[in-house]
């Protein structure tokens, strides 16, 4: 019987820029297709159900970012000990981590889903969601919350595969599930009376299929992950290491999202037209952020493996390589937003429907261009934050999230009420700049510390 080939990649040897680029390309594909979930929902909802339904669905984005982001952050954090143990070539420890992850993720998924579903109504009331959009927002959000276990299952599987150097396989499942999501969006929204519930169901069903396929594939094709009954036991040391890595990463996303919730509340006060404008521009912007998400994910696996292998100098080389790739993209994105941004936001609503829709699209384009102009500080959030987390210092991610909360929250509470939608485009850049004020000095201090500690070990 032919031995199955191991689908892993060692990131501790070879050119950093070549390794990162090879890792980033399929990871980027995965993030782009993941955004198709939201894009497909919004395009079909806006075109079929109108601006109010689009505003209602869009007003939930900050909440889903908070709750689902917390869940996904935990999954990404759980993958860091996996990458470090893989870098050390300690496969027994790796399998114990996998066994503990299965137990921990089951408990956390049940708890988060129950709590989020119970608080759904209160969350929307806190955000001052207008009566015209409240019903749309509640139905969409509640169903998405029920799909949290599927979201966590897929993201955990994808994170573990990436931690082992495989960034291609998660892409294949996302391509399939994204195509299914778009098909279900059209069928359930256009040809059934489900309205926005159809959009939410399409997303949940697609993510569930993606999760099942990813887990089944891992069980069959990753012998390194096959655990024994003894591994499937909650162990204090491994559980603490996982939670110490996962919870801060989840909290970082949630703390950041609190600022987004405050921002959404201020936008809701401006009215449905401004809500629709923000929703449209934000969907496109999230799509354009995907390359930086991919760079950050690649850095997490790259730094994790090299720290585990004790190759600290390669960490700095990886940061420089990621900077070169990211800066090239930032330059491209500015030109794209200026010259093609209006055409892209026009996919969501038809300007021919009236001057009101044309105004919404113009505001969306303004928001998009303003945010993209500040992509450079966002790039370094992704590079430095993921590098710091992969070094084993996940707690700093929470502080970074707090800095983003300060920046975005200050704009939402004090600036937007005075200057209106004009200030909305500067809320996210303020958050990114505040976070970088922390991440730059922290990264260099931690790198220096790891480098010195590694030199001491080599001398011993």
mmCIF file of N, CA, C and O in Angstrom, residues 270-355:
data_model
loop_
_atom_site.group_PDB
_atom_site.id
_atom_site.type_symbol
_atom_site.label_atom_id
_atom_site.label_comp_id
_atom_site.label_asym_id
_atom_site.label_seq_id
_atom_site.Cartn_x
_atom_site.Cartn_y
_atom_site.Cartn_z
ATOM 1 N N UNK A 270 -27.536 58.827 11.887
ATOM 2 C CA UNK A 270 -27.586 59.673 10.694
ATOM 3 C C UNK A 270 -28.734 59.289 9.769
ATOM 4 O O UNK A 270 -29.157 60.092 8.933
ATOM 5 N N UNK A 271 -29.232 58.035 9.878
ATOM 6 C CA UNK A 271 -30.375 57.615 9.074
ATOM 7 C C UNK A 271 -30.058 56.496 8.097
ATOM 8 O O UNK A 271 -28.887 56.187 7.845
ATOM 9 N N UNK A 272 -31.120 55.859 7.519
ATOM 10 C CA UNK A 272 -30.951 54.699 6.634
ATOM 11 C C UNK A 272 -30.075 54.940 5.412
ATOM 12 O O UNK A 272 -29.336 54.049 5.004
ATOM 13 N N UNK A 273 -30.139 56.143 4.811
ATOM 14 C CA UNK A 273 -29.324 56.398 3.614
ATOM 15 C C UNK A 273 -27.832 56.326 3.939
ATOM 16 O O UNK A 273 -27.033 55.744 3.191
ATOM 17 N N UNK A 274 -27.447 56.927 5.061
ATOM 18 C CA UNK A 274 -26.041 56.894 5.460
ATOM 19 C C UNK A 274 -25.627 55.498 5.914
ATOM 20 O O UNK A 274 -24.480 55.090 5.736
ATOM 21 N N UNK A 275 -26.568 54.758 6.502
ATOM 22 C CA UNK A 275 -26.301 53.374 6.863
ATOM 23 C C UNK A 275 -26.003 52.544 5.615
ATOM 24 O O UNK A 275 -25.069 51.743 5.581
ATOM 25 N N UNK A 276 -26.818 52.746 4.572
ATOM 26 C CA UNK A 276 -26.622 52.007 3.322
ATOM 27 C C UNK A 276 -25.300 52.398 2.655
ATOM 28 O O UNK A 276 -24.589 51.561 2.105
ATOM 29 N N UNK A 277 -24.965 53.694 2.724
ATOM 30 C CA UNK A 277 -23.706 54.163 2.135
ATOM 31 C C UNK A 277 -22.506 53.530 2.841
ATOM 32 O O UNK A 277 -21.553 53.069 2.192
ATOM 33 N N UNK A 278 -22.548 53.508 4.161
ATOM 34 C CA UNK A 278 -21.454 52.901 4.926
ATOM 35 C C UNK A 278 -21.367 51.402 4.659
ATOM 36 O O UNK A 278 -20.273 50.860 4.468
ATOM 37 N N UNK A 279 -22.523 50.734 4.645
ATOM 38 C CA UNK A 279 -22.550 49.292 4.393
ATOM 39 C C UNK A 279 -21.907 48.960 3.049
ATOM 40 O O UNK A 279 -21.067 48.060 2.949
ATOM 41 N N UNK A 280 -22.277 49.700 2.025
ATOM 42 C CA UNK A 280 -21.754 49.443 0.688
ATOM 43 C C UNK A 280 -20.248 49.671 0.617
ATOM 44 O O UNK A 280 -19.484 48.826 0.138
ATOM 45 N N UNK A 281 -19.794 50.820 1.106
ATOM 46 C CA UNK A 281 -18.363 51.115 1.076
ATOM 47 C C UNK A 281 -17.557 50.161 1.938
ATOM 48 O O UNK A 281 -16.453 49.747 1.561
ATOM 49 N N UNK A 282 -18.119 49.791 3.089
ATOM 50 C CA UNK A 282 -17.400 48.911 4.008
ATOM 51 C C UNK A 282 -17.248 47.503 3.436
ATOM 52 O O UNK A 282 -16.228 46.849 3.656
ATOM 53 N N UNK A 283 -18.261 47.029 2.722
ATOM 54 C CA UNK A 283 -18.158 45.698 2.114
ATOM 55 C C UNK A 283 -17.009 45.649 1.116
ATOM 56 O O UNK A 283 -16.240 44.679 1.075
ATOM 57 N N UNK A 284 -16.894 46.690 0.313
ATOM 58 C CA UNK A 284 -15.807 46.735 -0.673
ATOM 59 C C UNK A 284 -14.460 46.872 0.031
ATOM 60 O O UNK A 284 -13.467 46.249 -0.350
ATOM 61 N N UNK A 285 -14.410 47.709 1.081
ATOM 62 C CA UNK A 285 -13.164 47.906 1.792
ATOM 63 C C UNK A 285 -12.689 46.613 2.437
ATOM 64 O O UNK A 285 -11.503 46.298 2.407
ATOM 65 N N UNK A 286 -13.605 45.852 3.036
ATOM 66 C CA UNK A 286 -13.233 44.578 3.639
ATOM 67 C C UNK A 286 -12.656 43.631 2.590
ATOM 68 O O UNK A 286 -11.743 42.850 2.870
ATOM 69 N N UNK A 287 -13.186 43.706 1.391
ATOM 70 C CA UNK A 287 -12.671 42.897 0.293
ATOM 71 C C UNK A 287 -11.242 43.320 -0.042
ATOM 72 O O UNK A 287 -10.360 42.478 -0.259
ATOM 73 N N UNK A 288 -10.988 44.626 -0.028
ATOM 74 C CA UNK A 288 -9.664 45.136 -0.378
ATOM 75 C C UNK A 288 -8.643 44.902 0.733
ATOM 76 O O UNK A 288 -7.433 44.949 0.491
ATOM 77 N N UNK A 289 -9.110 44.653 1.952
ATOM 78 C CA UNK A 289 -8.201 44.374 3.066
ATOM 79 C C UNK A 289 -7.679 42.938 3.010
ATOM 80 O O UNK A 289 -6.664 42.620 3.636
ATOM 81 N N UNK A 290 -8.319 42.094 2.236
ATOM 82 C CA UNK A 290 -7.959 40.674 2.194
ATOM 83 C C UNK A 290 -6.463 40.403 1.979
ATOM 84 O O UNK A 290 -5.906 39.518 2.628
ATOM 85 N N UNK A 291 -5.785 41.111 1.060
ATOM 86 C CA UNK A 291 -4.347 40.849 0.907
ATOM 87 C C UNK A 291 -3.564 41.068 2.197
ATOM 88 O O UNK A 291 -2.613 40.335 2.486
ATOM 89 N N UNK A 292 -3.957 42.059 2.993
ATOM 90 C CA UNK A 292 -3.259 42.291 4.262
ATOM 91 C C UNK A 292 -3.622 41.230 5.294
ATOM 92 O O UNK A 292 -2.801 40.848 6.129
ATOM 93 N N UNK A 293 -4.864 40.753 5.252
ATOM 94 C CA UNK A 293 -5.232 39.616 6.103
ATOM 95 C C UNK A 293 -4.346 38.411 5.771
ATOM 96 O O UNK A 293 -3.875 37.699 6.665
ATOM 97 N N UNK A 294 -4.137 38.185 4.476
ATOM 98 C CA UNK A 294 -3.324 37.046 4.035
ATOM 99 C C UNK A 294 -1.869 37.209 4.473
ATOM 100 O O UNK A 294 -1.228 36.240 4.894
ATOM 101 N N UNK A 295 -1.348 38.431 4.384
ATOM 102 C CA UNK A 295 0.024 38.684 4.832
ATOM 103 C C UNK A 295 0.148 38.419 6.332
ATOM 104 O O UNK A 295 1.103 37.791 6.795
ATOM 105 N N UNK A 296 -0.840 38.876 7.101
ATOM 106 C CA UNK A 296 -0.823 38.648 8.542
ATOM 107 C C UNK A 296 -0.881 37.173 8.897
ATOM 108 O O UNK A 296 -0.155 36.696 9.781
ATOM 109 N N UNK A 297 -1.744 36.432 8.212
ATOM 110 C CA UNK A 297 -1.867 34.994 8.454
ATOM 111 C C UNK A 297 -0.563 34.273 8.118
ATOM 112 O O UNK A 297 -0.128 33.373 8.847
ATOM 113 N N UNK A 298 0.043 34.655 7.006
ATOM 114 C CA UNK A 298 1.316 34.048 6.624
ATOM 115 C C UNK A 298 2.384 34.327 7.677
ATOM 116 O O UNK A 298 3.173 33.440 8.037
ATOM 117 N N UNK A 299 2.409 35.540 8.210
ATOM 118 C CA UNK A 299 3.394 35.888 9.232
ATOM 119 C C UNK A 299 3.186 35.083 10.504
ATOM 120 O O UNK A 299 4.154 34.721 11.189
ATOM 121 N N UNK A 300 1.931 34.806 10.858
ATOM 122 C CA UNK A 300 1.663 34.021 12.065
ATOM 123 C C UNK A 300 2.277 32.631 11.953
ATOM 124 O O UNK A 300 2.935 32.146 12.885
ATOM 125 N N UNK A 301 2.082 31.968 10.809
ATOM 126 C CA UNK A 301 2.647 30.630 10.618
ATOM 127 C C UNK A 301 4.166 30.691 10.481
ATOM 128 O O UNK A 301 4.886 29.864 11.060
ATOM 129 N N UNK A 302 4.654 31.663 9.714
ATOM 130 C CA UNK A 302 6.090 31.793 9.480
ATOM 131 C C UNK A 302 6.833 32.070 10.786
ATOM 132 O O UNK A 302 7.827 31.402 11.118
ATOM 133 N N UNK A 303 6.378 33.053 11.538
ATOM 134 C CA UNK A 303 7.050 33.414 12.785
ATOM 135 C C UNK A 303 6.911 32.299 13.813
ATOM 136 O O UNK A 303 7.868 31.963 14.522
ATOM 137 N N UNK A 304 5.721 31.691 13.900
ATOM 138 C CA UNK A 304 5.509 30.604 14.856
ATOM 139 C C UNK A 304 6.476 29.454 14.641
ATOM 140 O O UNK A 304 7.089 28.957 15.594
ATOM 141 N N UNK A 305 6.626 29.026 13.388
ATOM 142 C CA UNK A 305 7.536 27.917 13.100
ATOM 143 C C UNK A 305 8.995 28.295 13.379
ATOM 144 O O UNK A 305 9.753 27.504 13.951
ATOM 145 N N UNK A 306 9.384 29.508 13.013
ATOM 146 C CA UNK A 306 10.785 29.901 13.199
ATOM 147 C C UNK A 306 11.123 30.156 14.662
ATOM 148 O O UNK A 306 12.243 29.850 15.095
ATOM 149 N N UNK A 307 10.191 30.668 15.420
ATOM 150 C CA UNK A 307 10.414 30.815 16.857
ATOM 151 C C UNK A 307 10.527 29.438 17.508
ATOM 152 O O UNK A 307 11.395 29.195 18.347
ATOM 153 N N UNK A 308 9.660 28.519 17.089
ATOM 154 C CA UNK A 308 9.724 27.154 17.613
ATOM 155 C C UNK A 308 11.039 26.481 17.288
ATOM 156 O O UNK A 308 11.585 25.719 18.097
ATOM 157 N N UNK A 309 11.584 26.779 16.105
ATOM 158 C CA UNK A 309 12.862 26.187 15.687
ATOM 159 C C UNK A 309 14.065 26.945 16.233
ATOM 160 O O UNK A 309 15.197 26.536 16.011
ATOM 161 N N UNK A 310 13.823 28.055 16.927
ATOM 162 C CA UNK A 310 14.925 28.842 17.482
ATOM 163 C C UNK A 310 15.660 29.682 16.458
ATOM 164 O O UNK A 310 16.775 30.142 16.710
ATOM 165 N N UNK A 311 15.039 29.935 15.290
ATOM 166 C CA UNK A 311 15.684 30.726 14.230
ATOM 167 C C UNK A 311 15.128 32.153 14.265
ATOM 168 O O UNK A 311 14.345 32.571 13.406
ATOM 169 N N UNK A 312 15.579 32.901 15.265
ATOM 170 C CA UNK A 312 15.010 34.210 15.543
ATOM 171 C C UNK A 312 15.376 35.244 14.475
ATOM 172 O O UNK A 312 14.574 36.128 14.151
ATOM 173 N N UNK A 313 16.574 35.167 13.901
ATOM 174 C CA UNK A 313 16.962 36.124 12.864
ATOM 175 C C UNK A 313 16.013 36.085 11.670
ATOM 176 O O UNK A 313 15.781 37.103 11.006
ATOM 177 N N UNK A 314 15.470 34.911 11.384
ATOM 178 C CA UNK A 314 14.561 34.777 10.244
ATOM 179 C C UNK A 314 13.237 35.519 10.476
ATOM 180 O O UNK A 314 12.521 35.835 9.526
ATOM 181 N N UNK A 315 12.916 35.778 11.733
ATOM 182 C CA UNK A 315 11.692 36.536 12.031
ATOM 183 C C UNK A 315 11.799 37.940 11.447
ATOM 184 O O UNK A 315 10.892 38.419 10.761
ATOM 185 N N UNK A 316 12.909 38.601 11.729
ATOM 186 C CA UNK A 316 13.123 39.963 11.212
ATOM 187 C C UNK A 316 13.163 39.986 9.691
ATOM 188 O O UNK A 316 12.628 40.901 9.052
ATOM 189 N N UNK A 317 13.789 38.973 9.099
ATOM 190 C CA UNK A 317 13.824 38.891 7.637
ATOM 191 C C UNK A 317 12.413 38.727 7.067
ATOM 192 O O UNK A 317 12.086 39.277 6.016
ATOM 193 N N UNK A 318 11.582 37.970 7.780
ATOM 194 C CA UNK A 318 10.203 37.787 7.344
ATOM 195 C C UNK A 318 9.402 39.077 7.406
ATOM 196 O O UNK A 318 8.597 39.370 6.518
ATOM 197 N N UNK A 319 9.616 39.873 8.459
ATOM 198 C CA UNK A 319 8.927 41.161 8.587
ATOM 199 C C UNK A 319 9.312 42.094 7.436
ATOM 200 O O UNK A 319 8.459 42.776 6.852
ATOM 201 N N UNK A 320 10.585 42.115 7.076
ATOM 202 C CA UNK A 320 11.045 42.962 5.961
ATOM 203 C C UNK A 320 10.430 42.495 4.636
ATOM 204 O O UNK A 320 9.999 43.311 3.820
ATOM 205 N N UNK A 321 10.397 41.185 4.438
ATOM 206 C CA UNK A 321 9.823 40.647 3.203
ATOM 207 C C UNK A 321 8.334 40.961 3.109
ATOM 208 O O UNK A 321 7.823 41.363 2.051
ATOM 209 N N UNK A 322 7.611 40.802 4.221
ATOM 210 C CA UNK A 322 6.177 41.101 4.244
ATOM 211 C C UNK A 322 5.931 42.588 3.996
ATOM 212 O O UNK A 322 4.948 42.964 3.349
ATOM 213 N N UNK A 323 6.819 43.435 4.499
ATOM 214 C CA UNK A 323 6.684 44.886 4.284
ATOM 215 C C UNK A 323 6.791 45.236 2.802
ATOM 216 O O UNK A 323 6.020 46.051 2.289
ATOM 217 N N UNK A 324 7.740 44.629 2.117
ATOM 218 C CA UNK A 324 7.910 44.892 0.681
ATOM 219 C C UNK A 324 6.640 44.511 -0.083
ATOM 220 O O UNK A 324 6.124 45.290 -0.900
ATOM 221 N N UNK A 325 6.120 43.320 0.186
ATOM 222 C CA UNK A 325 4.917 42.854 -0.504
ATOM 223 C C UNK A 325 3.729 43.751 -0.180
ATOM 224 O O UNK A 325 2.941 44.114 -1.063
ATOM 225 N N UNK A 326 3.590 44.106 1.099
ATOM 226 C CA UNK A 326 2.447 44.905 1.524
ATOM 227 C C UNK A 326 2.461 46.316 0.990
ATOM 228 O O UNK A 326 1.414 46.849 0.594
ATOM 229 N N UNK A 327 3.627 46.949 0.959
ATOM 230 C CA UNK A 327 3.713 48.325 0.461
ATOM 231 C C UNK A 327 3.354 48.382 -1.022
ATOM 232 O O UNK A 327 2.667 49.307 -1.476
ATOM 233 N N UNK A 328 3.781 47.403 -1.779
ATOM 234 C CA UNK A 328 3.412 47.335 -3.209
ATOM 235 C C UNK A 328 1.897 47.278 -3.361
ATOM 236 O O UNK A 328 1.314 47.959 -4.226
ATOM 237 N N UNK A 329 1.244 46.492 -2.502
ATOM 238 C CA UNK A 329 -0.212 46.400 -2.595
ATOM 239 C C UNK A 329 -0.886 47.706 -2.184
ATOM 240 O O UNK A 329 -1.892 48.110 -2.793
ATOM 241 N N UNK A 330 -0.364 48.371 -1.158
ATOM 242 C CA UNK A 330 -0.958 49.629 -0.698
ATOM 243 C C UNK A 330 -0.988 50.661 -1.822
ATOM 244 O O UNK A 330 -1.980 51.386 -2.003
ATOM 245 N N UNK A 331 0.102 50.745 -2.581
ATOM 246 C CA UNK A 331 0.173 51.694 -3.698
ATOM 247 C C UNK A 331 -0.885 51.344 -4.749
ATOM 248 O O UNK A 331 -1.622 52.216 -5.234
ATOM 249 N N UNK A 332 -0.969 50.056 -5.093
ATOM 250 C CA UNK A 332 -1.967 49.616 -6.076
ATOM 251 C C UNK A 332 -3.383 49.933 -5.611
ATOM 252 O O UNK A 332 -4.224 50.411 -6.381
ATOM 253 N N UNK A 333 -3.672 49.688 -4.333
ATOM 254 C CA UNK A 333 -5.042 49.822 -3.817
ATOM 255 C C UNK A 333 -5.534 51.264 -3.875
ATOM 256 O O UNK A 333 -6.722 51.510 -4.103
ATOM 257 N N UNK A 334 -4.634 52.230 -3.683
ATOM 258 C CA UNK A 334 -5.037 53.641 -3.741
ATOM 259 C C UNK A 334 -5.525 53.997 -5.141
ATOM 260 O O UNK A 334 -6.590 54.614 -5.314
ATOM 261 N N UNK A 335 -4.759 53.606 -6.151
ATOM 262 C CA UNK A 335 -5.166 53.890 -7.526
ATOM 263 C C UNK A 335 -6.473 53.175 -7.872
ATOM 264 O O UNK A 335 -7.345 53.735 -8.542
ATOM 265 N N UNK A 336 -6.609 51.939 -7.405
ATOM 266 C CA UNK A 336 -7.827 51.182 -7.698
ATOM 267 C C UNK A 336 -9.045 51.861 -7.081
ATOM 268 O O UNK A 336 -10.093 51.998 -7.733
ATOM 269 N N UNK A 337 -8.938 52.281 -5.825
ATOM 270 C CA UNK A 337 -10.071 52.902 -5.141
ATOM 271 C C UNK A 337 -10.493 54.200 -5.816
ATOM 272 O O UNK A 337 -11.687 54.485 -5.967
ATOM 273 N N UNK A 338 -9.512 54.990 -6.241
ATOM 274 C CA UNK A 338 -9.822 56.281 -6.865
ATOM 275 C C UNK A 338 -10.496 56.101 -8.218
ATOM 276 O O UNK A 338 -11.523 56.732 -8.513
ATOM 277 N N UNK A 339 -9.931 55.235 -9.052
ATOM 278 C CA UNK A 339 -10.386 55.154 -10.441
ATOM 279 C C UNK A 339 -11.450 54.074 -10.701
ATOM 280 O O UNK A 339 -12.187 54.180 -11.685
ATOM 281 N N UNK A 340 -11.531 53.064 -9.845
ATOM 282 C CA UNK A 340 -12.506 51.990 -10.082
ATOM 283 C C UNK A 340 -13.494 51.814 -8.932
ATOM 284 O O UNK A 340 -14.444 51.046 -9.052
ATOM 285 N N UNK A 341 -13.269 52.539 -7.840
ATOM 286 C CA UNK A 341 -14.094 52.345 -6.649
ATOM 287 C C UNK A 341 -15.571 52.606 -6.873
ATOM 288 O O UNK A 341 -16.424 51.841 -6.394
ATOM 289 N N UNK A 342 -15.914 53.666 -7.609
ATOM 290 C CA UNK A 342 -17.329 53.987 -7.811
ATOM 291 C C UNK A 342 -18.038 52.888 -8.597
ATOM 292 O O UNK A 342 -19.179 52.526 -8.289
ATOM 293 N N UNK A 343 -17.362 52.349 -9.585
ATOM 294 C CA UNK A 343 -17.968 51.263 -10.376
ATOM 295 C C UNK A 343 -18.235 50.036 -9.511
ATOM 296 O O UNK A 343 -19.243 49.349 -9.683
ATOM 297 N N UNK A 344 -17.333 49.778 -8.559
ATOM 298 C CA UNK A 344 -17.498 48.610 -7.699
ATOM 299 C C UNK A 344 -18.659 48.798 -6.727
ATOM 300 O O UNK A 344 -19.491 47.902 -6.562
ATOM 301 N N UNK A 345 -18.745 49.955 -6.061
ATOM 302 C CA UNK A 345 -19.854 50.161 -5.116
ATOM 303 C C UNK A 345 -21.195 50.199 -5.845
ATOM 304 O O UNK A 345 -22.249 49.903 -5.256
ATOM 305 N N UNK A 346 -21.180 50.530 -7.141
ATOM 306 C CA UNK A 346 -22.422 50.560 -7.925
ATOM 307 C C UNK A 346 -23.010 49.176 -8.151
ATOM 308 O O UNK A 346 -24.162 49.056 -8.601
ATOM 309 N N UNK A 347 -22.243 48.124 -7.847
ATOM 310 C CA UNK A 347 -22.773 46.771 -7.975
ATOM 311 C C UNK A 347 -23.876 46.505 -6.940
ATOM 312 O O UNK A 347 -24.743 45.661 -7.144
ATOM 313 N N UNK A 348 -23.852 47.243 -5.838
ATOM 314 C CA UNK A 348 -24.774 46.970 -4.738
ATOM 315 C C UNK A 348 -26.145 47.615 -4.956
ATOM 316 O O UNK A 348 -27.162 47.062 -4.541
ATOM 317 N N UNK A 349 -26.156 48.789 -5.526
ATOM 318 C CA UNK A 349 -27.404 49.516 -5.749
ATOM 319 C C UNK A 349 -27.385 50.108 -7.153
ATOM 320 O O UNK A 349 -26.321 50.437 -7.675
ATOM 321 N N UNK A 350 -28.568 50.288 -7.740
ATOM 322 C CA UNK A 350 -28.677 50.798 -9.099
ATOM 323 C C UNK A 350 -28.906 52.307 -9.062
ATOM 324 O O UNK A 350 -29.950 52.781 -8.617
ATOM 325 N N UNK A 351 -27.926 53.081 -9.518
ATOM 326 C CA UNK A 351 -28.013 54.543 -9.492
ATOM 327 C C UNK A 351 -29.176 55.065 -10.332
ATOM 328 O O UNK A 351 -29.665 56.178 -10.108
ATOM 329 N N UNK A 352 -29.657 54.285 -11.284
ATOM 330 C CA UNK A 352 -30.765 54.711 -12.139
ATOM 331 C C UNK A 352 -32.084 54.796 -11.382
ATOM 332 O O UNK A 352 -33.060 55.361 -11.886
ATOM 333 N N UNK A 353 -32.116 54.217 -10.148
ATOM 334 C CA UNK A 353 -33.359 54.232 -9.376
ATOM 335 C C UNK A 353 -33.671 55.601 -8.781
ATOM 336 O O UNK A 353 -34.729 55.815 -8.220
ATOM 337 N N UNK A 354 -32.751 56.557 -8.892
ATOM 338 C CA UNK A 354 -33.067 57.902 -8.419
ATOM 339 C C UNK A 354 -31.865 58.615 -7.849
ATOM 340 O O UNK A 354 -30.801 58.031 -7.620
ATOM 341 N N UNK A 355 -32.056 59.929 -7.609
ATOM 342 C CA UNK A 355 -30.984 60.762 -7.076
ATOM 343 C C UNK A 355 -30.559 60.295 -5.690
ATOM 344 O O UNK A 355 -29.391 60.456 -5.311
#
